[in-house]
Coordinates of C-alpha atoms in Angstrom, one line a residue:
Chain A
M345 CA 7.3 2.2 -2.1
H346 CA 3.7 1.5 -1.6
M347 CA 2.2 0.8 -5.0
A348 CA -1.0 2.6 -5.9
N349 CA -4.0 1.1 -7.6
E350 CA -3.4 3.4 -10.5
L351 CA -0.1 1.8 -11.4
L352 CA -1.7 -1.5 -12.2
S353 CA -4.0 -3.0 -14.7
V354 CA -6.6 -5.4 -13.5
P355 CA -5.0 -8.6 -14.9
V356 CA -1.7 -7.8 -13.3
A357 CA -3.4 -6.9 -10.0
A358 CA -5.3 -10.1 -10.1
G359 CA -2.3 -12.1 -10.9
T360 CA -0.1 -10.6 -8.2
L361 CA -3.0 -10.9 -5.7
A362 CA -3.2 -14.6 -6.5
I363 CA 0.5 -15.1 -6.2
A364 CA 0.6 -13.3 -2.9
A365 CA -2.4 -15.1 -1.5
G366 CA -1.0 -18.5 -2.7
G367 CA 2.4 -17.7 -1.1
L368 CA 0.9 -16.5 2.1
G369 CA -1.4 -19.5 2.3
L370 CA 1.5 -21.9 1.7
I371 CA 3.6 -20.2 4.4
C372 CA 0.7 -20.2 6.9
R373 CA 0.1 -23.9 6.3
N374 CA 3.8 -24.8 6.7
V375 CA 4.5 -22.4 9.6
R376 CA 1.5 -23.6 11.6
Q377 CA 3.3 -26.8 12.2
V378 CA 6.5 -25.1 13.4
I379 CA 5.1 -22.2 15.4
A380 CA 3.6 -23.0 18.7
A381 CA 0.6 -21.0 20.1
D382 CA 3.0 -19.1 22.4
K383 CA 4.7 -17.5 19.4
L384 CA 1.5 -16.0 18.1
A385 CA 1.4 -13.1 20.6
L386 CA 5.1 -12.4 19.9
M387 CA 4.5 -12.2 16.1
G388 CA 1.6 -9.9 16.5
I389 CA 3.4 -7.6 18.8
L390 CA 6.5 -7.5 16.6
G391 CA 4.2 -6.4 13.8
A392 CA 3.0 -3.5 15.9
F393 CA 6.7 -2.9 16.7
V394 CA 7.3 -2.3 13.0
F395 CA 4.7 0.5 13.1
A396 CA 6.1 2.1 16.2
A397 CA 9.7 1.8 14.9
Q398 CA 8.7 3.9 11.9
M399 CA 8.1 6.8 14.2
V400 CA 11.6 6.7 15.5
N401 CA 13.4 8.9 13.0
F402 CA 16.9 10.3 12.9
Q403 CA 18.7 13.0 11.0
L404 CA 20.5 11.9 7.8
P405 CA 23.9 13.4 7.0
A406 CA 24.3 15.9 4.2
M407 CA 20.5 16.4 3.9
P408 CA 19.2 18.6 6.6
G409 CA 15.5 18.3 7.1
T410 CA 15.2 14.8 5.9
S411 CA 15.1 11.9 8.3
G412 CA 15.4 8.2 8.0
H413 CA 13.5 5.4 9.7
M414 CA 13.6 1.7 9.8
V415 CA 11.4 -0.7 8.0
G416 CA 12.6 -3.8 9.7
A417 CA 11.8 -6.6 7.3
V418 CA 15.4 -8.0 7.4
L419 CA 15.7 -7.5 11.2
L420 CA 12.5 -9.5 11.8
A421 CA 13.6 -12.2 9.4
I422 CA 16.9 -12.5 11.3
I423 CA 15.1 -12.6 14.7
L424 CA 12.1 -14.7 13.8
G425 CA 13.2 -16.6 10.7
P426 CA 12.0 -15.9 7.2
H427 CA 8.6 -17.6 7.4
A428 CA 7.4 -15.9 10.5
G429 CA 9.0 -12.7 9.4
A430 CA 7.2 -12.8 6.1
I431 CA 3.9 -13.3 7.8
V432 CA 4.5 -10.4 10.2
I433 CA 5.5 -8.0 7.5
S434 CA 2.6 -9.1 5.3
S435 CA 0.2 -8.4 8.1
V436 CA 1.9 -5.0 8.5
V437 CA 1.3 -4.3 4.8
I438 CA -2.3 -5.4 5.0
I439 CA -3.0 -3.2 8.0
Q440 CA -1.3 -0.3 6.3
C441 CA -3.6 -0.8 3.4
L442 CA -6.9 -1.4 5.3
I443 CA -6.5 1.0 8.3
F444 CA -4.1 3.6 7.0
Q445 CA -5.0 3.4 3.3
D446 CA -1.4 3.3 2.3
G447 CA -1.3 1.5 -1.0
G448 CA -4.5 0.5 -2.7
L449 CA -6.7 -2.5 -2.3
L450 CA -5.9 -3.9 -5.7
A451 CA -2.2 -3.2 -5.3
L452 CA -2.2 -5.3 -2.1
G453 CA -0.8 -8.3 -3.9
C454 CA 2.0 -6.4 -5.4
N455 CA 2.8 -4.7 -2.1
I456 CA 2.8 -8.0 -0.2
I457 CA 5.2 -9.5 -2.8
N458 CA 7.5 -6.4 -3.0
M459 CA 7.6 -5.4 0.6
A460 CA 7.1 -8.6 2.6
L461 CA 7.8 -11.8 0.8
V462 CA 10.9 -10.7 -1.3
P463 CA 12.7 -8.8 1.5
S464 CA 12.1 -11.4 4.1
Y465 CA 13.2 -14.4 2.1
L466 CA 15.9 -12.7 0.0
G467 CA 17.2 -10.7 2.9
Y468 CA 17.4 -13.8 5.1
F469 CA 19.0 -15.9 2.4
L470 CA 21.7 -13.2 1.8
Y471 CA 22.3 -12.7 5.5
K472 CA 22.7 -16.4 6.0
T473 CA 25.0 -16.8 3.1
A474 CA 27.2 -13.9 4.3
T475 CA 27.3 -15.1 7.8
A476 CA 27.9 -18.8 7.0
G477 CA 31.1 -20.1 8.6
P478 CA 32.7 -19.0 11.9
F479 CA 31.2 -16.0 13.6
S480 CA 32.7 -12.6 13.1
S481 CA 31.3 -9.1 13.8
L482 CA 32.5 -8.0 10.3
R483 CA 30.6 -10.8 8.6
V484 CA 27.4 -10.1 10.5
S485 CA 27.6 -6.4 9.6
I486 CA 28.3 -7.0 5.9
G487 CA 25.6 -9.7 5.8
A488 CA 23.0 -7.4 7.3
V489 CA 23.9 -4.3 5.3
L490 CA 24.1 -6.3 2.1
A491 CA 20.8 -8.1 2.8
C492 CA 19.0 -4.8 3.4
V493 CA 20.5 -3.0 0.4
I494 CA 19.9 -5.8 -2.2
A495 CA 16.5 -6.8 -0.9
M496 CA 15.5 -3.2 -1.0
Q497 CA 16.9 -2.8 -4.6
V498 CA 15.1 -5.9 -5.8
S499 CA 11.8 -4.8 -4.4
A500 CA 12.3 -1.3 -5.7
A501 CA 12.9 -2.7 -9.2
L502 CA 9.8 -4.8 -9.0
V503 CA 7.6 -1.7 -8.8
P504 CA 8.4 -0.3 -12.3
I505 CA 8.4 -3.9 -13.7
Q506 CA 4.8 -4.5 -12.5
A507 CA 3.7 -1.1 -13.7
A508 CA 5.3 -1.7 -17.1
L509 CA 3.6 -5.1 -17.4
S510 CA 0.3 -3.3 -16.7
G511 CA 1.1 -0.9 -19.5
V512 CA 0.1 2.2 -17.6
L513 CA 3.4 4.0 -17.4
A514 CA 3.6 7.5 -18.9
V515 CA 7.1 7.9 -17.5
P516 CA 9.7 6.0 -19.5
F517 CA 10.5 2.6 -17.9
S518 CA 14.2 3.2 -17.6
T519 CA 13.7 6.6 -15.9
F520 CA 11.3 5.2 -13.4
L521 CA 13.6 2.2 -12.8
I522 CA 16.7 4.3 -12.2
T523 CA 14.8 6.8 -10.0
M524 CA 13.4 4.0 -7.9
L525 CA 16.8 2.2 -7.6
G526 CA 18.7 5.4 -6.8
V527 CA 16.3 6.5 -4.1
H528 CA 16.1 3.0 -2.5
L529 CA 19.9 2.5 -2.6
L530 CA 20.2 5.2 0.0
I531 CA 17.2 3.9 1.9
G532 CA 18.5 0.4 1.9
L533 CA 21.9 1.5 3.0
I534 CA 20.5 3.4 6.0
E535 CA 18.2 0.4 6.8
G536 CA 21.3 -1.8 6.8
L537 CA 23.2 0.5 9.1
I538 CA 20.4 0.8 11.6
T539 CA 19.7 -3.0 11.4
V540 CA 23.3 -3.7 12.4
A541 CA 23.2 -1.1 15.1
V542 CA 20.1 -2.6 16.6
L543 CA 21.5 -6.1 16.3
G544 CA 24.6 -4.8 18.2
Y545 CA 22.4 -3.2 20.9
L546 CA 20.3 -6.3 21.4
Q547 CA 23.4 -8.4 21.5
Q548 CA 24.7 -6.2 24.3
V549 CA 21.5 -5.9 26.3
R550 CA 19.5 -9.1 25.7
P551 CA 21.6 -11.8 24.1
D552 CA 18.9 -14.4 24.7
V553 CA 16.7 -12.9 22.0
F554 CA 18.9 -14.7 19.4
V555 CA 18.9 -18.2 20.6
D556 CA 22.1 -19.3 19.0
S557 CA 22.5 -17.3 15.8
L558 CA 24.8 -14.6 17.2
P559 CA 27.4 -16.1 19.6
G560 CA 29.8 -13.1 19.6
K561 CA 29.7 -9.4 19.9
V562 CA 28.4 -7.3 16.9
R563 CA 30.0 -4.0 16.3
L564 CA 29.3 -1.7 13.3
S565 CA 32.6 -0.7 11.8
R566 CA 33.6 1.6 9.0
K567 CA 35.4 -1.2 7.3
A568 CA 32.2 -3.3 7.1
V569 CA 30.3 -0.5 5.4
L570 CA 33.1 0.1 2.9
I571 CA 33.4 -3.5 2.0
T572 CA 29.7 -3.8 1.6
L573 CA 29.6 -0.9 -0.8
V574 CA 32.4 -2.3 -2.9
I575 CA 30.7 -5.7 -3.2
F576 CA 27.5 -4.0 -4.1
T577 CA 29.0 -1.8 -6.7
L578 CA 30.6 -4.7 -8.3
V579 CA 27.4 -6.6 -8.4
I580 CA 25.4 -3.7 -9.8
G581 CA 28.1 -2.6 -12.2
G582 CA 28.4 -6.1 -13.6
G583 CA 24.7 -6.8 -13.8
L584 CA 23.2 -3.5 -14.9
S585 CA 25.8 -2.5 -17.5
L586 CA 24.9 -5.6 -19.5
L587 CA 21.2 -4.8 -19.2
A588 CA 21.4 -1.1 -19.9
S589 CA 23.6 -1.2 -23.0
D590 CA 21.0 -0.9 -25.6
M591 CA 17.7 -0.8 -23.7
P592 CA 14.8 0.4 -25.8
D593 CA 12.9 3.2 -24.3
G594 CA 9.9 2.7 -22.1
L595 CA 7.3 0.1 -22.6
E596 CA 8.8 -1.4 -25.8
W597 CA 11.3 -2.9 -23.5
S598 CA 8.7 -5.2 -22.0
Y599 CA 7.3 -6.1 -25.4
A600 CA 10.7 -6.4 -27.1
E601 CA 11.8 -9.9 -28.2
R602 CA 14.4 -11.1 -25.9
P603 CA 16.1 -14.3 -27.2
D604 CA 18.1 -14.6 -24.0
Q605 CA 14.9 -14.9 -21.9
P606 CA 12.3 -17.0 -23.7
D607 CA 10.0 -17.0 -20.7
F608 CA 9.9 -13.3 -20.7
E609 CA 8.7 -13.0 -24.2
A610 CA 6.1 -15.7 -23.8
A611 CA 4.6 -14.1 -20.7
V612 CA 4.0 -10.8 -22.4
S613 CA 2.8 -12.2 -25.7
N614 CA 0.2 -14.2 -23.8
D615 CA -1.2 -10.9 -22.6
S616 CA -1.0 -9.1 -25.9
A617 CA -4.4 -10.1 -27.1
A618 CA -6.0 -8.8 -23.9
I619 CA -3.9 -5.6 -24.1
A620 CA -5.0 -5.0 -27.6
A621 CA -8.6 -5.5 -26.6
V622 CA -8.2 -3.1 -23.7
D623 CA -6.6 -0.6 -26.0
D624 CA -9.4 -0.9 -28.5
F625 CA -11.9 -0.6 -25.7
Q626 CA -10.2 2.5 -24.4
A627 CA -10.1 4.0 -27.8
R628 CA -13.8 3.5 -28.2
Y629 CA -15.2 4.3 -24.8
A630 CA -13.1 7.2 -23.6
P631 CA -15.7 9.8 -22.9
L632 CA -13.6 12.8 -21.7
P633 CA -11.7 14.3 -23.1
D634 CA -12.2 13.3 -26.6
Y635 CA -8.9 14.2 -28.0
S636 CA -8.1 14.3 -31.6
R637 CA -4.6 14.6 -32.8
R638 CA -4.7 17.7 -35.0
S639 CA -2.3 16.2 -37.5
S640 CA -4.2 13.1 -38.2
A641 CA -7.8 14.1 -38.6
I642 CA -9.0 12.3 -41.7
G643 CA -12.8 12.4 -41.6
E644 CA -12.6 15.8 -40.1
T645 CA -16.2 17.0 -40.0
G646 CA -17.6 13.7 -38.8
E647 CA -15.1 13.3 -36.1
A648 CA -15.4 16.9 -34.9
Q649 CA -19.2 16.4 -34.6
A650 CA -18.7 13.2 -32.7
D651 CA -16.2 15.1 -30.5
I652 CA -18.6 17.8 -29.7
S653 CA -21.6 15.5 -28.9
A654 CA -19.3 13.3 -26.7
G655 CA -18.1 16.5 -25.0
W656 CA -21.6 17.4 -24.1
T657 CA -22.2 13.9 -22.8
S658 CA -19.3 14.0 -20.5
F659 CA -20.3 17.5 -19.4
A660 CA -23.8 16.2 -18.6
G661 CA -22.3 13.2 -16.7
V662 CA -20.0 15.4 -14.6
V663 CA -22.7 18.0 -13.8
G664 CA -25.3 15.3 -13.1
S665 CA -22.9 13.5 -10.7
A666 CA -22.1 16.8 -8.9
V667 CA -25.8 17.6 -8.6
T668 CA -26.5 14.1 -7.3
M669 CA -23.8 14.3 -4.7
A670 CA -24.9 17.7 -3.6
A671 CA -28.5 16.5 -3.3
I672 CA -27.4 13.5 -1.3
W673 CA -25.3 15.6 1.0
L674 CA -28.1 18.2 1.5
T675 CA -30.6 15.5 2.3
A676 CA -28.4 13.9 4.8
W677 CA -27.6 17.3 6.3
I678 CA -31.3 18.2 6.7
L679 CA -32.1 14.8 8.1
R680 CA -29.3 15.1 10.7
K681 CA -30.5 18.6 11.6
K682 CA -34.0 17.2 12.2
Q683 CA -32.7 14.3 14.3
L684 CA -30.4 16.4 16.5
P685 CA -33.0 18.2 18.6
K686 CA -34.8 14.9 19.4
A687 CA -31.6 13.2 20.5
Chain B
M672 CA -1.3 10.0 25.1
H673 CA -3.7 11.1 22.4
H674 CA -3.5 10.4 18.7
A675 CA -6.3 10.2 16.2
Y676 CA -7.8 6.8 16.0
I677 CA -7.9 6.3 12.3
D678 CA -11.0 4.1 12.4
K679 CA -12.9 5.9 15.1
F680 CA -16.0 6.2 13.0
A681 CA -16.2 2.5 12.7
Y682 CA -18.0 2.4 16.0
Q683 CA -20.9 4.6 15.0
D684 CA -24.2 3.1 14.0
S685 CA -25.9 3.6 10.7
P686 CA -27.6 1.4 8.0
I687 CA -24.2 1.1 6.3
H688 CA -22.4 0.1 9.5
R689 CA -24.9 -2.7 10.0
L690 CA -24.2 -4.3 6.7
D691 CA -22.3 -7.6 6.5
S692 CA -18.6 -7.0 6.3
R693 CA -18.1 -9.6 3.6
V694 CA -20.6 -8.0 1.3
K695 CA -19.0 -4.6 1.9
F696 CA -15.5 -5.9 1.3
I697 CA -16.4 -7.6 -2.0
V698 CA -18.3 -4.6 -3.2
V699 CA -15.4 -2.3 -2.6
L700 CA -13.0 -4.7 -4.2
V701 CA -15.1 -5.0 -7.3
F702 CA -15.7 -1.2 -7.4
T703 CA -12.0 -0.6 -7.2
A704 CA -11.3 -3.0 -10.1
V705 CA -14.0 -1.4 -12.2
V706 CA -12.7 2.1 -11.6
I707 CA -9.2 1.1 -12.3
S708 CA -10.1 -0.5 -15.6
L709 CA -11.9 2.6 -16.8
P710 CA -10.2 4.3 -19.8
R711 CA -7.0 6.1 -18.9
I712 CA -8.0 9.4 -20.4
S713 CA -11.6 9.8 -19.3
L714 CA -12.1 11.9 -16.3
S715 CA -15.8 12.5 -16.5
I716 CA -16.8 8.9 -16.1
V717 CA -14.5 8.7 -13.0
V718 CA -16.5 11.6 -11.6
C719 CA -19.7 9.7 -12.2
Y720 CA -18.4 6.7 -10.3
A721 CA -17.5 9.0 -7.4
V722 CA -21.2 9.1 -6.6
G723 CA -21.1 5.6 -5.1
P724 CA -18.5 5.9 -2.3
F725 CA -19.7 9.5 -1.7
T726 CA -23.2 8.2 -1.0
I727 CA -21.9 5.5 1.4
L728 CA -19.8 8.0 3.3
V729 CA -22.7 10.4 3.7
L730 CA -25.1 7.6 4.7
G731 CA -22.6 6.3 7.1
G732 CA -22.2 9.7 8.7
I733 CA -18.5 10.0 8.0
P734 CA -17.4 13.6 7.8
L735 CA -16.1 14.3 4.3
R736 CA -13.4 16.5 5.6
F737 CA -12.0 13.5 7.6
A738 CA -11.9 11.4 4.4
F739 CA -10.2 14.1 2.3
K740 CA -7.7 14.9 4.9
H741 CA -6.8 11.2 5.0
I742 CA -6.5 11.0 1.3
L743 CA -4.1 14.0 1.3
L744 CA -2.0 12.2 3.9
V745 CA -1.4 9.2 1.7
S746 CA -1.1 10.9 -1.6
P747 CA 2.5 12.0 -2.1
F748 CA 3.7 9.0 -4.2
V749 CA 0.7 9.1 -6.5
L750 CA 1.0 12.9 -6.7
V751 CA 4.6 12.6 -7.9
L752 CA 3.6 10.0 -10.4
A753 CA 0.7 12.0 -11.7
L754 CA 2.6 15.2 -12.0
S755 CA 5.3 13.5 -14.0
C756 CA 2.8 12.6 -16.7
P757 CA 2.7 16.1 -18.3
L758 CA 6.5 16.1 -18.5
Y759 CA 6.6 13.0 -20.7
D760 CA 3.4 13.1 -22.8
K761 CA 3.0 16.4 -24.6
T762 CA 0.7 15.2 -27.4
P763 CA -1.6 18.2 -27.9
V764 CA -5.3 17.5 -27.4
T765 CA -8.4 19.5 -27.6
V766 CA -10.5 19.0 -24.5
V767 CA -14.2 19.4 -25.2
F768 CA -16.3 19.8 -22.1
G769 CA -19.8 21.0 -22.7
P770 CA -19.7 24.6 -23.7
F771 CA -16.0 24.9 -23.0
L772 CA -13.2 23.9 -25.3
W773 CA -9.5 24.3 -24.7
Q774 CA -6.1 23.1 -25.7
S775 CA -4.2 20.9 -23.4
S776 CA -1.7 18.1 -23.5
L777 CA -2.5 14.4 -23.1
G778 CA -0.1 14.3 -20.1
W779 CA -2.2 16.7 -18.1
V780 CA -5.4 14.8 -19.0
R781 CA -3.7 11.6 -17.7
C782 CA -2.5 13.4 -14.6
F783 CA -5.9 14.4 -13.6
T784 CA -7.4 11.0 -14.5
I785 CA -4.8 9.3 -12.3
L786 CA -5.6 11.7 -9.4
G787 CA -9.3 11.2 -10.0
K788 CA -9.1 7.4 -9.9
F789 CA -6.9 7.6 -6.8
I790 CA -9.4 9.8 -5.0
V791 CA -12.4 7.7 -6.0
T792 CA -10.8 4.3 -5.0
M793 CA -9.4 5.8 -1.8
L794 CA -12.9 7.1 -1.0
A795 CA -14.3 3.6 -1.5
L796 CA -11.6 2.1 0.8
I797 CA -12.2 4.7 3.5
A798 CA -15.9 4.1 3.2
L799 CA -15.3 0.4 3.9
V800 CA -12.9 0.8 6.8
S801 CA -14.6 3.6 8.6
T802 CA -18.0 1.9 8.5
T803 CA -16.8 -1.6 9.5
R804 CA -15.3 -2.6 12.9
F805 CA -12.0 -4.2 12.3
G806 CA -12.9 -7.3 14.3
D807 CA -16.0 -7.8 12.0
L808 CA -13.8 -7.2 8.9
L809 CA -11.4 -9.9 10.1
T810 CA -14.2 -12.4 10.9
G811 CA -15.6 -11.7 7.4
L812 CA -12.2 -12.2 5.8
Q813 CA -11.7 -15.4 7.7
R814 CA -15.1 -16.7 6.3
L815 CA -13.8 -15.7 2.9
G816 CA -10.9 -18.1 3.2
V817 CA -8.0 -16.1 4.6
P818 CA -5.8 -18.4 6.7
K819 CA -6.5 -18.4 10.5
L820 CA -2.9 -17.7 11.4
L821 CA -2.9 -14.5 9.4
I822 CA -6.2 -13.5 10.9
I823 CA -4.9 -14.0 14.4
Q824 CA -1.7 -12.1 13.5
L825 CA -3.7 -9.2 12.1
G826 CA -5.9 -9.1 15.2
F827 CA -2.9 -8.9 17.5
L828 CA -1.3 -6.4 15.3
Y829 CA -4.3 -4.1 15.3
R830 CA -4.8 -4.4 19.0
Y831 CA -1.2 -3.4 19.9
I832 CA -0.3 -0.8 17.2
F833 CA -1.6 2.1 19.3
V834 CA -0.1 0.8 22.5
L835 CA 3.4 0.6 20.9
I836 CA 3.0 3.9 19.1
D837 CA 2.4 5.4 22.5
R838 CA 5.6 3.9 23.8
A839 CA 7.5 5.2 20.8
H840 CA 6.1 8.6 21.5
H841 CA 7.4 8.4 25.1
I842 CA 10.8 7.4 23.9
L843 CA 10.8 10.2 21.3
R844 CA 9.8 12.7 23.9
A845 CA 12.6 11.6 26.1
R846 CA 15.1 12.0 23.3
A847 CA 13.7 15.4 22.4
G848 CA 14.1 16.5 26.0
R849 CA 17.7 15.5 26.2
T850 CA 19.0 16.5 22.7
L851 CA 19.7 20.1 22.3
R852 CA 21.6 20.2 19.1
N853 CA 22.4 18.0 16.1
L854 CA 24.9 15.4 17.2
G855 CA 26.1 14.2 13.9
F856 CA 25.1 11.1 12.0
K857 CA 27.0 8.5 13.9
A858 CA 25.7 9.6 17.3
E859 CA 22.2 9.9 15.9
L860 CA 22.3 6.4 14.5
K861 CA 23.6 5.0 17.7
I862 CA 20.8 6.7 19.7
A863 CA 18.2 5.6 17.3
A864 CA 19.5 2.1 17.4
A865 CA 19.3 2.1 21.2
M866 CA 15.8 3.5 21.1
L867 CA 14.7 0.8 18.6
G868 CA 16.4 -1.9 20.5
S869 CA 14.8 -1.0 23.8
L870 CA 11.4 -0.7 22.1
L871 CA 12.0 -4.1 20.6
I872 CA 12.9 -5.6 24.0
R873 CA 9.9 -4.0 25.6
S874 CA 7.7 -5.5 22.9
I875 CA 9.2 -8.9 23.3
D876 CA 8.7 -8.7 27.1
S877 CA 5.1 -7.6 26.8
A878 CA 4.5 -10.4 24.3
E879 CA 5.7 -12.9 26.9
R880 CA 3.4 -11.5 29.5
I881 CA 0.5 -11.4 27.2
N882 CA 1.2 -14.9 26.2
I883 CA 1.2 -16.1 29.8
A884 CA -2.0 -14.3 30.5
M885 CA -3.7 -15.8 27.4
Q886 CA -2.4 -19.3 28.1
S887 CA -3.8 -19.1 31.6
R888 CA -7.2 -18.3 30.2
G889 CA -7.1 -21.3 27.9
F890 CA -5.9 -19.8 24.6
D891 CA -5.0 -22.6 22.2
G892 CA -4.3 -20.7 19.1
S893 CA -7.8 -20.1 17.8
W894 CA -10.2 -17.2 18.3
R895 CA -13.8 -17.5 19.2
T896 CA -16.0 -14.5 18.7
L897 CA -19.6 -13.8 19.5
S898 CA -20.3 -12.0 16.3
K899 CA -22.6 -14.1 14.1
L900 CA -22.1 -13.1 10.5
Q901 CA -25.0 -13.8 8.3
I902 CA -26.2 -12.3 5.1
R903 CA -29.6 -10.7 5.6
R904 CA -32.0 -9.2 3.1
T905 CA -30.6 -5.7 3.5
D906 CA -27.1 -7.0 2.6
L907 CA -28.5 -8.6 -0.6
L908 CA -30.3 -5.3 -1.4
F909 CA -27.1 -3.4 -0.9
A910 CA -25.1 -5.8 -3.1
L911 CA -27.9 -5.5 -5.7
M912 CA -27.9 -1.7 -5.6
A913 CA -24.1 -1.6 -5.9
A914 CA -24.0 -4.0 -8.8
S915 CA -26.8 -2.1 -10.6
F916 CA -25.0 1.2 -10.0
M917 CA -21.7 0.0 -11.4
L918 CA -23.3 -1.9 -14.3
G919 CA -25.9 0.7 -15.0
L920 CA -23.5 3.5 -15.3
Y921 CA -21.4 1.4 -17.6
I922 CA -24.2 0.5 -19.9
F923 CA -25.7 4.0 -19.8
V924 CA -22.4 5.7 -20.7
R925 CA -21.4 3.2 -23.3
P926 CA -23.8 3.7 -26.2
V927 CA -23.9 7.4 -25.9
L928 CA -20.2 7.6 -26.5
Q929 CA -19.9 5.4 -29.4

């Protein structure tokens, strides 16, 4: 669910970058007092573990050819605690952006929020809530699966919301949301199962990894999975059916007045001046293609002429750029050819 | 084991490689913001902006095939998004492009603009990463105010990614050598969990050893590097050129199109 640059407008990107940076800064400052220097190497290497873990794939049932793998945000939050877990996963997201170019530079803020901060804290909170009280294997399983599924759903839902706030969605908002939620329901469930299985393995082999958080034996049972699904269905059924009842299509939803959520409306109407300005800007400065709706051409001749001249401009721009690039490449090529015999 | 080092070109030498990492980072960030804020239905101006990262890649001696192969590798999500545009936006438009003129739909135009912006911003990011050593980039980021804890974390992570990926390859090869048929989901899940668990335990153990080694050499939680970052005249020149390129293109294109 790496967000791309193209899904965001600059204000939203800047805002989320600021939130992510602020959040990370706060965590770093607080964690610094808790984490001794000897934890630093462990955190770094567990970040690298997340990368390596993504290579370990396994066959999914009923879908030959596809394979699942683990993301590990909730697992790390359980092992390291939410603060350190959030820092580790954030650094993974940053490296994915900088070294592997997965997710854009502007979208980094969104990606850190969606994939690191939300899953770590929400997942840890859900896991802790579910496992509060006396230890039982069933509770740990349910807690871990539920934490993975719900954390994944929330971060999947954040992607279309951020895109809708940016106002760049061509796809209707509800379609995008439902697709994201559907796909990530499956991913979250598998993540939950593998998390419980790994917890069970670790418990068996190296119980000292969890200092005192897992006193008994963890086993993944069918019952746990079923109960989790029932709980989750109830939550989703109750929550989404209210929301989906008369949802306006697409972007209007984010502009619509919502008396139940006064903050929501205020947040968007703040932006509306800027959005109008951007719309106006885009209408004026869009060079290619200069499209005219055939039905609504009023000053037809004038507009058509403007269209044609603008069309030529964009043509010139593209051809000029192509020629420039070719010239640069050729020059570099010739220079390198000249240099090679000497070296 | 061998795998492609993604940033192998960062260790070359060229005028671009010698620039200050802070300047490059900020220029790429601003460039990305400028490209993203371009109108959503204008492909030609995006092509004009492509000249910038293209020049840097060529000057830095980065093979273009490497860059495009890499873009292809990370494109699936954007590709799905872009290709869904024509399905939802069927407003007919007339595309005028020099001597050519044809009918199309707004969705297709948007689709290609999204792809164009994606490629241009990714080119810029690749140009940054493959002309800057990661250590220098981290030092630069630290000077720009990123918390030290995060920088140390990123440094460790970068250092050990490839080590652990190698280990994962070993484990995967062992599984491939012992698995002759599909075992069903439950067994597969169990095996994968054991693989991940042992990988995790090995990581924790090596972290302990590394920690002991670093402590014995006097590591107190802060990194000291030899690299002295300083903004030189060439860096200023580069920033000036980049700014005038972005601004100039903007100003040049604007009046003609009104």
